[in-house]
Coordinates of C-alpha atoms in Angstrom, one line a residue:
I1 CA 0.0 0.2 0.0
S2 CA 1.3 3.2 -0.6
K3 CA 2.4 6.2 1.5
M4 CA -0.4 8.2 0.0
L5 CA -3.1 5.7 0.6
L6 CA -1.9 4.7 4.1
T7 CA -2.4 8.2 4.9
I8 CA -5.7 8.4 3.6
V9 CA -7.1 5.7 6.0
I10 CA -5.2 6.8 8.8
S11 CA -6.9 9.9 8.6
F12 CA -10.0 8.3 8.1
A13 CA -9.5 6.4 11.0
A14 CA -8.9 9.6 13.3
L15 CA -12.0 11.1 11.6
C16 CA -14.0 8.0 12.6
C17 CA -12.7 7.8 16.1
S18 CA -12.5 11.6 16.9
G19 CA -15.5 12.7 19.5
T20 CA -16.1 9.3 20.3
N21 CA -15.7 7.1 23.5
A22 CA -13.6 3.7 23.4
E23 CA -15.1 0.6 24.5
V24 CA -16.7 -0.3 21.6
F25 CA -15.3 -4.1 22.3
T26 CA -17.6 -4.1 25.7
S27 CA -20.9 -4.0 23.5
M28 CA -22.0 -6.3 20.6
T29 CA -24.5 -3.4 19.5
D30 CA -21.2 -1.0 19.0
M31 CA -19.4 -3.3 17.0
S32 CA -22.1 -3.9 14.6
K33 CA -21.8 -0.4 14.1
L34 CA -18.2 -0.7 13.1
L35 CA -19.7 -2.7 9.8
T36 CA -20.6 0.6 8.7
T37 CA -17.4 2.5 9.4
Q38 CA -15.7 -0.6 7.6
E39 CA -18.3 0.6 4.4
E40 CA -17.1 4.0 4.5
M41 CA -13.5 3.4 4.8
I42 CA -13.9 0.7 1.5
R43 CA -15.5 3.4 -0.2
A44 CA -13.4 5.7 0.3
V45 CA -10.5 4.0 -0.6
D46 CA -12.1 3.1 -3.6
N47 CA -12.8 6.8 -4.6
Y48 CA -9.4 7.3 -4.0
I49 CA -8.1 4.4 -6.5
L50 CA -10.6 5.4 -9.1
A51 CA -8.9 8.7 -8.9
Q52 CA -5.6 7.6 -9.2
E53 CA -6.5 5.5 -12.0
E54 CA -7.8 8.6 -13.9
K55 CA -5.0 10.7 -13.0
I56 CA -2.9 7.9 -14.4
Q57 CA -4.9 7.7 -17.6
R58 CA -4.5 11.2 -18.5
L59 CA -0.6 10.8 -17.8
K60 CA -0.7 8.2 -20.0
K61 CA -2.7 9.7 -22.9
E62 CA -0.2 13.2 -22.5
L63 CA 2.9 10.5 -22.8
R64 CA 1.6 8.6 -25.8
T65 CA 1.1 12.4 -27.1
L66 CA 4.5 13.5 -26.3
E67 CA 6.1 10.2 -27.2
E68 CA 4.4 10.8 -31.1
A69 CA 5.3 14.4 -31.0
H70 CA 9.2 13.5 -30.4
D71 CA 9.3 10.4 -32.7
V72 CA 8.0 13.0 -35.6
A73 CA 10.5 15.5 -34.7
N74 CA 13.4 13.1 -34.6
R75 CA 13.2 12.1 -37.8
A76 CA 14.0 15.5 -39.1
P77 CA 14.7 17.9 -36.4
E78 CA 15.6 20.7 -38.7
R79 CA 12.5 20.2 -40.6
F80 CA 10.3 19.5 -37.6
L81 CA 11.7 22.4 -35.8
G82 CA 11.4 24.8 -39.2
N83 CA 7.7 25.2 -39.0
P84 CA 7.1 27.6 -36.6
I85 CA 3.5 26.3 -35.6
N86 CA 5.7 23.1 -34.7
A87 CA 8.1 25.1 -32.8
Y88 CA 5.2 27.2 -30.9
L89 CA 3.5 23.4 -30.1
L90 CA 7.0 22.2 -28.6
V91 CA 7.6 25.8 -26.4
K92 CA 4.0 25.4 -25.4
R93 CA 4.5 21.9 -24.1
L94 CA 7.9 22.6 -22.1
T95 CA 5.8 25.3 -20.6
V96 CA 2.2 25.6 -20.1
D97 CA 1.6 21.7 -20.6
W98 CA 4.5 21.0 -18.3
N99 CA 3.3 23.0 -15.4
D100 CA -0.1 21.7 -15.7
L101 CA 1.7 18.0 -15.7
K102 CA 3.8 19.1 -12.4
S103 CA 0.9 20.0 -10.6
V104 CA -0.8 16.4 -11.1
M105 CA 2.9 14.8 -10.4
T106 CA 3.5 16.7 -7.1
D107 CA 0.6 15.0 -5.6
E108 CA 2.7 11.8 -4.9
T109 CA 6.0 11.1 -3.5
T110 CA 7.2 9.1 -6.6
G111 CA 6.0 12.1 -9.0
S112 CA 7.9 14.7 -6.3
S113 CA 11.0 12.4 -6.8
T114 CA 10.8 12.5 -10.9
L115 CA 10.3 16.0 -10.6
Q116 CA 13.5 16.8 -8.7
N117 CA 15.6 14.4 -10.5
L118 CA 14.8 16.5 -13.7
T119 CA 15.7 19.9 -11.4
S120 CA 18.9 18.3 -10.7
M121 CA 19.8 17.6 -13.9
A122 CA 18.8 21.6 -14.8
Q123 CA 22.2 22.1 -16.0
L124 CA 22.5 19.4 -18.5
L125 CA 18.1 20.1 -19.8
R126 CA 17.8 23.8 -21.8
W127 CA 13.9 24.3 -20.5
P128 CA 11.8 27.5 -22.3
D129 CA 10.2 29.6 -20.0
E130 CA 7.1 33.0 -20.4
E131 CA 9.6 34.7 -22.0
D132 CA 10.6 32.3 -24.9
L133 CA 6.7 31.4 -25.1
H134 CA 5.9 34.8 -25.6
G135 CA 8.6 35.5 -28.2
V136 CA 7.5 32.6 -30.0
A137 CA 3.7 33.4 -30.1
M138 CA 5.1 37.2 -31.0
G139 CA 6.9 35.4 -33.9
L140 CA 3.9 33.8 -35.3
M141 CA 1.9 36.7 -35.3
R142 CA 5.0 38.9 -37.2
L143 CA 4.6 36.2 -39.9
Q144 CA 0.8 36.3 -40.1
D145 CA 1.4 39.8 -40.7
T146 CA 4.0 40.0 -43.2
Y147 CA 2.8 37.0 -45.4
K148 CA -0.8 37.8 -45.2
L149 CA -1.7 34.2 -43.4
E150 CA -4.9 33.7 -42.5
T151 CA -5.5 32.3 -39.1
S152 CA -8.0 29.7 -39.6
Q153 CA -4.9 27.9 -42.0
M154 CA -2.3 28.5 -39.2
A155 CA -4.8 27.1 -37.0
K156 CA -4.6 23.8 -39.1
G157 CA -1.3 23.9 -39.5
L158 CA -0.4 24.6 -42.6
I159 CA 2.5 27.4 -43.8
F160 CA 2.4 28.0 -47.2
N161 CA 0.7 24.3 -47.5
I162 CA 3.7 22.6 -46.1
P163 CA 1.8 20.9 -42.9
A164 CA 2.7 20.9 -39.3
Q165 CA 3.0 17.7 -37.0
R166 CA -0.8 18.4 -36.0
E167 CA -3.5 21.2 -36.0
L168 CA -3.9 23.3 -33.3
T169 CA -6.6 22.9 -30.6
A170 CA -9.0 25.7 -29.1
A171 CA -6.2 25.9 -25.8
E172 CA -3.5 26.5 -28.1
C173 CA -5.3 29.3 -29.9
F174 CA -6.4 30.5 -26.7
E175 CA -2.9 30.6 -26.0
L176 CA -1.7 33.0 -29.0
G177 CA -4.6 35.2 -27.9
R178 CA -3.4 35.4 -24.4
Q179 CA 0.0 36.4 -25.2
S180 CA -1.4 38.9 -27.8
Y181 CA -3.1 40.4 -24.9
N182 CA -0.4 40.5 -22.7
S183 CA 1.2 42.7 -25.4
G184 CA -1.4 44.9 -25.7
D185 CA -1.8 43.6 -29.3
H186 CA -5.9 43.3 -29.3
Y187 CA -5.9 42.8 -33.1
H188 CA -4.5 39.4 -32.9
T189 CA -6.4 38.3 -29.6
M190 CA -9.6 39.0 -31.7
L191 CA -8.2 36.5 -34.3
W192 CA -7.0 34.1 -32.5
M193 CA -9.6 34.6 -29.5
N194 CA -12.5 34.3 -32.2
E195 CA -10.3 30.9 -33.7
A196 CA -10.4 29.4 -30.5
L197 CA -14.1 29.9 -29.8
N198 CA -14.8 28.2 -33.1
R199 CA -12.4 25.1 -32.2
Q200 CA -14.2 25.0 -28.9
E201 CA -17.5 24.8 -30.2
I202 CA -16.8 21.7 -32.1
E203 CA -14.5 19.9 -29.7
S204 CA -15.6 16.6 -28.1
N205 CA -13.1 17.0 -25.2
K206 CA -13.0 21.1 -24.8
T207 CA -9.5 22.0 -24.2
V208 CA -10.5 25.4 -22.7
L209 CA -13.4 26.8 -21.3
R210 CA -16.1 29.1 -23.1
G211 CA -16.1 31.4 -20.6
D212 CA -12.5 32.1 -20.8
I213 CA -12.2 33.0 -24.1
L214 CA -15.0 35.3 -23.8
E215 CA -13.4 37.2 -21.6
Y216 CA -10.5 38.2 -23.3
L217 CA -12.6 38.4 -26.6
A218 CA -15.1 41.1 -25.5
F219 CA -12.5 43.3 -23.7
S220 CA -10.1 43.2 -27.0
T221 CA -13.0 43.8 -29.5
Y222 CA -13.8 46.7 -27.1
M223 CA -10.3 48.0 -27.5
Q224 CA -10.5 47.8 -31.7
G225 CA -13.7 49.9 -31.6
N226 CA -16.6 47.7 -31.5
I227 CA -18.6 48.4 -28.7
R228 CA -21.8 46.8 -29.8
Q229 CA -20.1 43.5 -30.7
A230 CA -18.2 43.5 -27.3
L231 CA -21.4 44.1 -25.2
K232 CA -22.7 41.3 -26.8
L233 CA -19.6 38.9 -25.8
T234 CA -20.1 40.1 -22.3
D235 CA -23.9 39.5 -22.5
E236 CA -23.1 36.1 -23.2
L237 CA -20.0 35.7 -21.0
L238 CA -22.6 36.7 -18.3
L239 CA -25.2 33.8 -19.3
E240 CA -22.3 31.3 -18.5
R241 CA -21.0 33.1 -15.5
P242 CA -23.8 35.3 -14.0
N243 CA -21.6 36.5 -10.9
H244 CA -18.4 37.5 -13.0
Q245 CA -17.5 41.0 -11.3
R246 CA -15.2 42.0 -14.0
A247 CA -18.2 41.4 -16.7
L248 CA -20.8 43.1 -14.8
G249 CA -18.7 46.2 -14.4
N250 CA -17.7 46.3 -17.9
K251 CA -21.0 46.1 -19.4
L252 CA -22.1 49.3 -17.4
Y253 CA -19.4 50.8 -19.2
Y254 CA -20.0 49.8 -22.8
H255 CA -23.3 50.9 -22.4
E256 CA -22.4 54.1 -21.7
A257 CA -19.8 54.1 -24.3
L258 CA -22.2 52.9 -26.7
Q259 CA -24.3 55.9 -25.8
K260 CA -21.7 58.2 -25.9
Q261 CA -20.8 57.2 -29.8
Q262 CA -24.3 57.4 -30.8
E263 CA -24.2 61.0 -29.3
E264 CA -21.0 61.8 -31.3
Q265 CA -22.6 60.3 -34.3
R266 CA -26.0 62.2 -33.8
G267 CA -23.3 65.3 -34.0
E268 CA -24.7 66.3 -30.1
T269 CA -20.9 66.2 -29.4
A270 CA -18.6 69.2 -30.6
D271 CA -15.6 68.2 -33.1
I272 CA -12.3 67.5 -31.8
D273 CA -9.7 69.5 -32.6
P274 CA -7.3 68.3 -35.3
E275 CA -4.2 69.1 -32.5
T276 CA -5.9 67.5 -29.8
Q277 CA -6.6 64.6 -31.7
A278 CA -3.3 64.3 -33.0
V279 CA -1.3 64.4 -29.4
D280 CA -3.9 61.8 -28.7
Q281 CA -2.2 59.4 -31.6
G282 CA 1.1 60.3 -30.4
Y283 CA 2.2 62.7 -33.5
S284 CA 2.1 66.4 -34.1
V285 CA 0.1 67.4 -37.3
T286 CA 3.0 69.7 -38.4
E287 CA 6.0 67.4 -38.2
D288 CA 5.3 63.9 -36.8
K289 CA 2.5 62.8 -39.1
G290 CA 5.0 63.2 -41.7
F291 CA 7.5 60.7 -40.5
L292 CA 4.7 58.2 -39.7
D293 CA 3.6 58.3 -43.0
E294 CA 7.4 57.5 -44.7
W295 CA 7.4 54.6 -42.4
Q296 CA 4.1 53.4 -43.2
R297 CA 5.1 53.5 -47.1
E298 CA 8.4 51.8 -46.2
R299 CA 6.8 49.2 -44.3
V300 CA 4.2 48.2 -47.2
A301 CA 7.3 48.2 -49.4
Y302 CA 9.3 45.7 -46.9
E303 CA 6.8 43.4 -46.2
R304 CA 5.4 43.4 -50.3
L305 CA 8.9 42.5 -51.2
C306 CA 9.3 39.9 -48.3
R307 CA 6.2 38.1 -50.2
G308 CA 8.2 38.0 -53.2
E309 CA 5.7 41.1 -54.8
G310 CA 8.2 43.2 -55.7
K311 CA 9.5 43.1 -59.6
V312 CA 13.3 45.0 -60.7
S313 CA 12.2 47.7 -63.4
E314 CA 12.5 46.6 -67.4
D315 CA 15.0 49.6 -67.4
M316 CA 17.3 48.0 -64.9
K317 CA 16.5 44.5 -66.2
K318 CA 18.5 45.8 -69.3
K319 CA 21.4 47.1 -67.3
L320 CA 21.9 43.8 -64.9
T321 CA 24.7 41.6 -66.1
C322 CA 26.3 37.9 -64.9
F323 CA 30.2 37.6 -65.6
Y324 CA 33.0 35.1 -64.3
Q325 CA 34.7 38.2 -61.7
F326 CA 38.6 37.7 -62.0
G327 CA 40.1 40.1 -59.6
P328 CA 41.3 42.0 -58.2
G329 CA 42.6 39.3 -55.5
K330 CA 45.6 37.6 -57.7
F331 CA 43.9 34.3 -56.7
L332 CA 40.5 35.2 -59.0
R333 CA 42.9 34.9 -61.7
I334 CA 43.2 31.1 -61.6
A335 CA 39.7 30.8 -59.9
P336 CA 37.2 33.0 -61.0
V337 CA 33.8 34.1 -59.3
K338 CA 30.3 33.5 -60.9
T339 CA 28.9 37.1 -60.5
E340 CA 25.6 38.1 -61.0
V341 CA 24.7 42.5 -61.0
M342 CA 21.4 42.4 -59.0
H343 CA 21.1 46.4 -59.2
I344 CA 23.1 49.5 -60.3
H345 CA 23.7 52.6 -58.2
P346 CA 24.0 51.3 -55.8
T347 CA 25.4 48.3 -57.3
I348 CA 24.7 45.2 -55.7
Y349 CA 26.2 41.6 -56.3
I350 CA 25.8 38.4 -55.8
Y351 CA 28.6 35.9 -55.9
Y352 CA 27.9 32.3 -56.3
D353 CA 29.7 28.9 -54.4
V354 CA 32.0 31.3 -52.5
L355 CA 31.6 29.4 -49.0
Y356 CA 32.2 25.8 -49.3
E357 CA 29.9 22.9 -47.5
K358 CA 32.9 22.0 -45.0
E359 CA 33.6 25.8 -44.4
M360 CA 30.0 26.4 -43.4
A361 CA 29.6 23.5 -41.1
V362 CA 32.8 24.6 -39.2
I363 CA 32.2 27.7 -38.8
K364 CA 28.4 27.0 -37.4
E365 CA 29.8 24.9 -34.8
L366 CA 32.5 27.5 -33.5
A367 CA 29.6 30.1 -33.5
I368 CA 26.8 27.7 -31.7
P369 CA 28.4 27.9 -28.4
R370 CA 29.4 31.7 -28.7
F371 CA 25.7 32.9 -29.2
K372 CA 24.2 35.6 -27.9
R373 CA 21.2 37.7 -28.4
A374 CA 21.8 40.0 -31.2
T375 CA 22.2 43.5 -30.4
V376 CA 21.9 46.9 -32.1
Q377 CA 23.3 50.1 -31.6
N378 CA 21.3 52.9 -29.8
Y379 CA 21.9 55.8 -32.1
K380 CA 21.7 58.2 -28.7
T381 CA 24.0 56.5 -25.8
G382 CA 25.9 54.3 -28.8
E383 CA 25.4 51.6 -26.3
L384 CA 24.4 48.0 -27.9
E385 CA 21.2 46.6 -26.8
T386 CA 18.4 43.9 -27.5
A387 CA 15.6 45.1 -30.1
Q388 CA 12.1 43.4 -31.0
Y389 CA 12.9 44.5 -34.5
R390 CA 16.0 42.4 -34.5
I391 CA 15.5 38.8 -33.4
S392 CA 18.7 36.6 -33.7
K393 CA 21.7 35.3 -32.3
S394 CA 25.3 36.0 -33.1
A395 CA 28.4 35.1 -32.2
W396 CA 31.5 36.5 -33.5
L397 CA 35.3 35.2 -34.7
K398 CA 38.6 36.0 -35.2
D399 CA 41.6 35.0 -37.7
E400 CA 43.1 32.9 -35.0
D401 CA 39.8 30.7 -34.4
H402 CA 40.0 28.8 -37.3
L403 CA 41.7 28.2 -40.6
Y404 CA 38.5 28.4 -42.2
V405 CA 37.7 31.9 -40.7
R406 CA 41.1 33.3 -41.9
N407 CA 40.5 31.5 -45.5
V408 CA 37.1 33.2 -45.6
N409 CA 38.3 36.7 -44.4
Q410 CA 40.9 36.5 -47.0
R411 CA 38.4 35.7 -49.8
I412 CA 36.2 38.9 -48.8
E413 CA 39.1 41.1 -49.8
D414 CA 40.0 39.0 -52.7
I415 CA 36.5 39.5 -54.1
S416 CA 35.9 43.2 -52.8
G417 CA 39.1 44.7 -53.4
L418 CA 38.9 46.4 -49.9
A419 CA 41.2 45.6 -46.8
V420 CA 40.1 43.8 -44.0
S421 CA 42.5 44.1 -41.5
T422 CA 40.5 47.2 -40.2
A423 CA 36.9 45.2 -40.8
E424 CA 34.8 43.8 -37.8
E425 CA 35.3 40.3 -36.9
L426 CA 33.1 37.8 -38.9
Q427 CA 29.8 37.9 -37.4
I428 CA 27.3 34.7 -37.2
A429 CA 23.8 34.8 -36.9
N430 CA 21.1 32.7 -36.8
Y431 CA 17.5 33.0 -37.0
G432 CA 14.6 32.2 -34.6
I433 CA 11.0 31.8 -35.1
G434 CA 9.9 34.6 -37.3
G435 CA 13.6 35.8 -36.9
H436 CA 13.8 38.9 -38.7
Y437 CA 16.1 42.4 -38.9
E438 CA 13.7 45.5 -39.7
P439 CA 14.9 48.4 -42.0
H440 CA 18.0 50.0 -41.2
F441 CA 21.3 51.0 -42.0
D442 CA 24.8 49.6 -41.7
F443 CA 26.8 52.7 -41.7
A444 CA 26.3 55.4 -39.3
R445 CA 24.5 58.4 -39.8
A446 CA 25.5 61.8 -39.3
E447 CA 24.1 62.4 -35.9
E448 CA 25.3 59.0 -34.6
K449 CA 28.8 60.4 -34.3
D450 CA 29.7 57.9 -31.2
A451 CA 28.5 54.9 -33.4
F452 CA 32.3 53.1 -34.2
K453 CA 34.4 55.9 -32.3
S454 CA 35.6 52.8 -29.9
L455 CA 37.1 51.3 -33.4
G456 CA 39.1 54.1 -34.7
T457 CA 38.7 52.8 -38.2
G458 CA 35.9 55.1 -39.5
N459 CA 32.5 53.9 -40.7
R460 CA 31.6 50.9 -42.2
I461 CA 32.0 51.5 -45.9
A462 CA 30.9 48.1 -47.4
T463 CA 28.9 44.7 -46.1
F464 CA 29.6 41.6 -47.4
L465 CA 27.0 39.0 -46.3
F466 CA 27.3 35.2 -46.6
Y467 CA 24.3 33.2 -47.0
M468 CA 24.7 29.3 -45.0
T469 CA 21.5 27.7 -45.8
D470 CA 18.7 27.5 -48.0
I471 CA 15.4 28.6 -47.0
E472 CA 12.2 26.8 -47.7
A473 CA 9.9 30.0 -47.1
G474 CA 10.7 33.8 -46.7
G475 CA 13.9 35.2 -45.0
A476 CA 15.0 37.3 -48.3
T477 CA 17.3 40.6 -47.7
V478 CA 15.3 43.3 -49.1
F479 CA 15.9 46.8 -50.3
P480 CA 12.4 48.6 -49.8
H481 CA 13.8 51.8 -51.4
L482 CA 15.2 50.0 -54.5
N483 CA 12.6 47.1 -55.2
L484 CA 15.0 44.5 -54.6
A485 CA 14.7 41.4 -53.0
L486 CA 17.7 38.9 -52.5
W487 CA 16.9 35.5 -51.8
P488 CA 19.1 33.1 -49.7
K489 CA 21.0 30.3 -51.5
A490 CA 23.6 28.3 -49.4
G491 CA 27.0 29.2 -50.6
A492 CA 26.2 32.7 -52.0
A493 CA 27.1 36.2 -51.0
A494 CA 25.9 39.8 -51.4
F495 CA 27.8 42.7 -51.3
W496 CA 27.5 46.3 -51.6
H497 CA 29.1 49.7 -50.5
N498 CA 27.4 51.6 -47.5
L499 CA 29.1 55.0 -48.4
L500 CA 29.2 56.8 -51.7
P501 CA 32.6 57.5 -53.5
G502 CA 32.8 61.2 -51.6
G503 CA 32.2 59.1 -47.9
E504 CA 28.5 59.9 -47.8
G505 CA 26.3 57.3 -46.4
D506 CA 23.8 55.8 -49.2
V507 CA 20.5 55.8 -47.8
L508 CA 19.4 53.9 -50.5
T509 CA 21.0 50.8 -49.4
R510 CA 18.9 50.8 -46.5
H511 CA 17.8 46.8 -46.2
A512 CA 16.3 44.2 -43.9
A513 CA 16.1 40.7 -43.3
C514 CA 12.6 39.2 -43.9
P515 CA 11.0 36.9 -40.8
V516 CA 11.7 33.4 -41.5
L517 CA 8.6 31.2 -42.8
V518 CA 9.6 28.1 -42.9
G519 CA 13.2 26.6 -42.6
S520 CA 16.4 27.7 -40.6
K521 CA 18.4 30.7 -41.7
W522 CA 22.3 30.9 -41.1
V523 CA 24.0 33.7 -42.3
S524 CA 28.0 35.2 -41.8
N525 CA 28.6 39.2 -42.4
K526 CA 32.0 41.0 -42.5
W527 CA 31.3 44.8 -42.2
I528 CA 34.5 46.6 -43.8
H529 CA 35.6 50.3 -42.3
E530 CA 37.0 52.7 -44.2
A531 CA 40.5 52.8 -42.5
G532 CA 42.9 51.0 -44.6
Q533 CA 41.0 51.9 -48.0
E534 CA 42.8 55.4 -49.1
R535 CA 44.4 53.5 -52.2
R536 CA 41.9 50.7 -52.6
R537 CA 39.0 52.9 -52.9
P538 CA 40.1 56.7 -53.0
C539 CA 37.6 59.7 -51.8
Q540 CA 36.1 61.9 -54.8
I541 CA 35.6 65.6 -54.2
D542 CA 31.9 65.3 -55.4
K543 CA 30.5 63.7 -52.5
N544 CA 27.6 62.2 -54.6
A545 CA 29.5 60.6 -57.1
L546 CA 28.0 57.1 -58.1
E547 CA 29.9 53.7 -57.9
N548 CA 30.7 52.3 -61.2
V549 CA 30.0 48.7 -62.0
G550 CA 33.3 46.4 -61.8
D551 CA 33.4 46.2 -65.7
H552 CA 37.3 45.7 -65.3
F553 CA 36.9 42.5 -63.0
R554 CA 34.5 40.7 -65.4
S555 CA 35.2 38.3 -68.4
D556 CA 32.2 37.4 -70.6

């Protein structure tokens, strides 16, 4: 008999004996009453066993689900995790679902010891936390917006018709809505809570309570401006939970808000002053509104290019060429590089097969133990910090770390014709779920005077970007102001000058890394600085002089 069962029996016996006198043995009448006591004890033990059996059956069911998911993932881990729905389900299982399982297992001595064993292995195991779950959820929202994915299709596990392990349950849709709500994102809260509601209605085994969904959905609907629908949903919530205090208070508030809205529509409220409205929306009429319009235009162009909807103009196409580049490095005279000109003014090149499989494997292996969350430079303070507009992990490698790193750096110098002795170390980056880097400049602008002061090597004159994996969907490098998208191809590299020949920053090189939709994106890049380039790329008096395509390096 287990300790828990023994405890129940002893507790039951103590309960039965409390408040009574002993000496039962002195009367057969009293002895006969013990049979009733024994019957209740049997019923208590039987109920305990039933409860334990239900618990064991639940654990067995959860275990089968975990084993099935794990078996599928182990067949092709990279492909499995490359689907963001699978990645979300994995993180949710190891956070929300695991917490539920722990609460079941802690009732038993055996379960507690099992949990203690897992805790003792904390240094060997990686456990995601609430921040990871939130990050994955926000990554999915980013993918949904950028690639215009339908909520219902995502819930079915379909990303560009690439299926996930399984469809999402109502509870899993609810969790995505809850994470959006916690970010103040009521738009996505509505999308996912509505999907959760639809799925909850058809589930035979309910995974989430309808009232829980309605509570989030009603308030987010109000926050999105649909007061009448918010009121309707609140009424539905009160049918489920008549004494829900927050819902009762919200209902009164929504009634007042609806009445006020109707009065405004009838013209009973004075017109709002444009300046006041602008302040409420976070911008001034004369200045910041223009900035927001410009940001919005760039955002639309960025997302359109990420979806593959942008096309280079016909006039530009006529100027673009492919050729073998035989210089400027001497090695290229015997091993020319396949080159494609992707754009002119600014001139952007793609070089093919310039990174070898063995090199990519070793560089990845060297980078993984050094990975840290990628940072950006605060243009006001000059300090490095993490940001939501750059989601990836990165590491830096030096020449002395491996022969392959030294070879790659030399290859960059041979192809670009620029000195790499003053360049930054080779940066390796791996993008996570929905990983991206929103539109940015690689060079420091005039107001960022202290950006590279500590390096003492001037501004970033050029960027050399290697692609180290093929991507099934998403992950392009896009230039919103050029209507240009570069699609990752393992072993290829992109190259462009960030500064005009006169030394001014070329604003047309503003670029972005699109969110990775399906797959794992690895890149490495070299930021080349001005110092040491005096003879290799002399400054021109005309600050606005344009770069010429390197015709003298080609051979048709």
